XYZ file of C-alpha atoms in Angstrom:
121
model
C -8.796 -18.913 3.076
C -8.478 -22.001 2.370
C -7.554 -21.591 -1.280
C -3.620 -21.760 -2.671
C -2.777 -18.020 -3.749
C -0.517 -19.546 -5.836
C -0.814 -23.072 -7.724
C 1.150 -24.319 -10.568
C -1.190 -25.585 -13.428
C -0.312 -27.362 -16.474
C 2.072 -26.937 -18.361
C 4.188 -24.762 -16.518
C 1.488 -21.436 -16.017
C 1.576 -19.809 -12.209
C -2.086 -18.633 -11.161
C -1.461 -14.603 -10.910
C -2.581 -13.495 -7.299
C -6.094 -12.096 -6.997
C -7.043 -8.437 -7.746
C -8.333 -7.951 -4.184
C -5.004 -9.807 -3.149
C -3.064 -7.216 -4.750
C -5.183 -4.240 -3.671
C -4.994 -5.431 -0.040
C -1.716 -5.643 -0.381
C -0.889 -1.850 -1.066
C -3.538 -0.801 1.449
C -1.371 -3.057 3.675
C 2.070 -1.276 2.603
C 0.455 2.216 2.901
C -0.836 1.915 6.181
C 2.378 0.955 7.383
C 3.890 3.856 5.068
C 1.269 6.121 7.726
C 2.447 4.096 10.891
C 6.174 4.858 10.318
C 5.828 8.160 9.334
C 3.870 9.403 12.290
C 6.443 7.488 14.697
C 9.374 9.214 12.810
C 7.776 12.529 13.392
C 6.762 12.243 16.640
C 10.276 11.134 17.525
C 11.447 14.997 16.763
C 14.062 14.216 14.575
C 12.260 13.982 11.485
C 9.970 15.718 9.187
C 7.437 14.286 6.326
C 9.152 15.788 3.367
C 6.226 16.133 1.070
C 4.824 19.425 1.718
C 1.524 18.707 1.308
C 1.737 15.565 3.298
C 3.544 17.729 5.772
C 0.652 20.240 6.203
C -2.069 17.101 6.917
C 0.080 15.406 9.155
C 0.574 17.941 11.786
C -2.901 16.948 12.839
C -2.958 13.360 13.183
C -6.442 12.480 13.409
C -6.211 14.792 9.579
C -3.322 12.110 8.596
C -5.117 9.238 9.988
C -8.104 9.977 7.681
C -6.180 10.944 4.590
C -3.828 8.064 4.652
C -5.682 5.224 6.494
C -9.631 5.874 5.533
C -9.799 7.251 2.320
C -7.725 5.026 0.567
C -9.257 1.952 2.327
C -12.742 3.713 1.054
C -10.909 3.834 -2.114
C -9.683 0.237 -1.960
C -13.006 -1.112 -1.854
C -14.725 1.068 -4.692
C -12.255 0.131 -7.136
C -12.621 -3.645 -5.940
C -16.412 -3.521 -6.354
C -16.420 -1.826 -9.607
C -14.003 -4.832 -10.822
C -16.772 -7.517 -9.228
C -19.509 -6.190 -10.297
C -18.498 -4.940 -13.884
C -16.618 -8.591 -14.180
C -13.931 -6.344 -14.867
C -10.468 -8.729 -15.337
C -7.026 -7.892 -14.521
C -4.650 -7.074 -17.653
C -1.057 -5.419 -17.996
C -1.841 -1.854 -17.346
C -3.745 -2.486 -13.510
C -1.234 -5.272 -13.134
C 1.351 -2.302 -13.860
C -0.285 0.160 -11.566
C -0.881 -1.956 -8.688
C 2.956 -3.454 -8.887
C 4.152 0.344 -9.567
C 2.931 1.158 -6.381
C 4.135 -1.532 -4.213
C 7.546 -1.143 -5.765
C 7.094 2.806 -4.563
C 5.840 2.010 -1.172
C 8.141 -0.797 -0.405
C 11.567 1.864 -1.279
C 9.652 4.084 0.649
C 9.711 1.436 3.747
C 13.173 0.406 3.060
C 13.432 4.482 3.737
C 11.767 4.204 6.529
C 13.979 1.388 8.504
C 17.157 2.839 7.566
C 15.510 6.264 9.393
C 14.532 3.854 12.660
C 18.044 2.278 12.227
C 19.494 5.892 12.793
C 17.307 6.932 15.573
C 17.920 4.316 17.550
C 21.823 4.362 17.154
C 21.995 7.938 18.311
């Protein structure tokens, strides 16, 4: 990738990451959302406190598919429908996409501060 992400232009502007950028991006925070999870409950100590969530991850290869497959399936739908419809980004998917990186990065800060207490026990 041999292109800047990020370039100043002219006149002050800042080139906005790509739409794929972004969407890899949450895929990227969710999987490690899954990753820490499934440690935290295998540990013993903790439980996934969404009761759904709960019910699908007592079978990991269940959580695996829920959290890793389908919303990299997911991912790439909503990428192709942007391509091929020549879709372009505006303030509402802009608004989305950074709502849920906000979420999912709290919910990693979570997630640290949960390692940090197992393993000072």
């Amino acid at each position: 990738m041999s292109e800047k992400v990020l370039e100043f232009k002219e006149y002050g502007e800042v080139r906005q990451y790509g739409f794929g950028v972004k969407l890899f991006f949450l895929y990227l925070l969710n999987i490690v959302d899954w990753f820490c999870t499934q440690t935290l409950i295998d540990s013993g100590y903790f439980q996934e406190l969404n009761p759904i969530m709960r019910a699908i991850m007592q079978y990991p290869i269940v959580g695996f598919f829920v959290k890793c497959v389908l919303p990299l399936a997911l991912s790439i739908l909503i990428w192709l429908f942007y391509k091929i419809f020549k879709l372009s980004q505006n303030r509402f998917t802009n608004f989305i996409v950074y709502s849920g990186v906000i979420i999912y990065s709290v919910v990693i800060v979570v997630h640290i501060i949960n390692f940090l207490m197992l393993y000072t026990m």
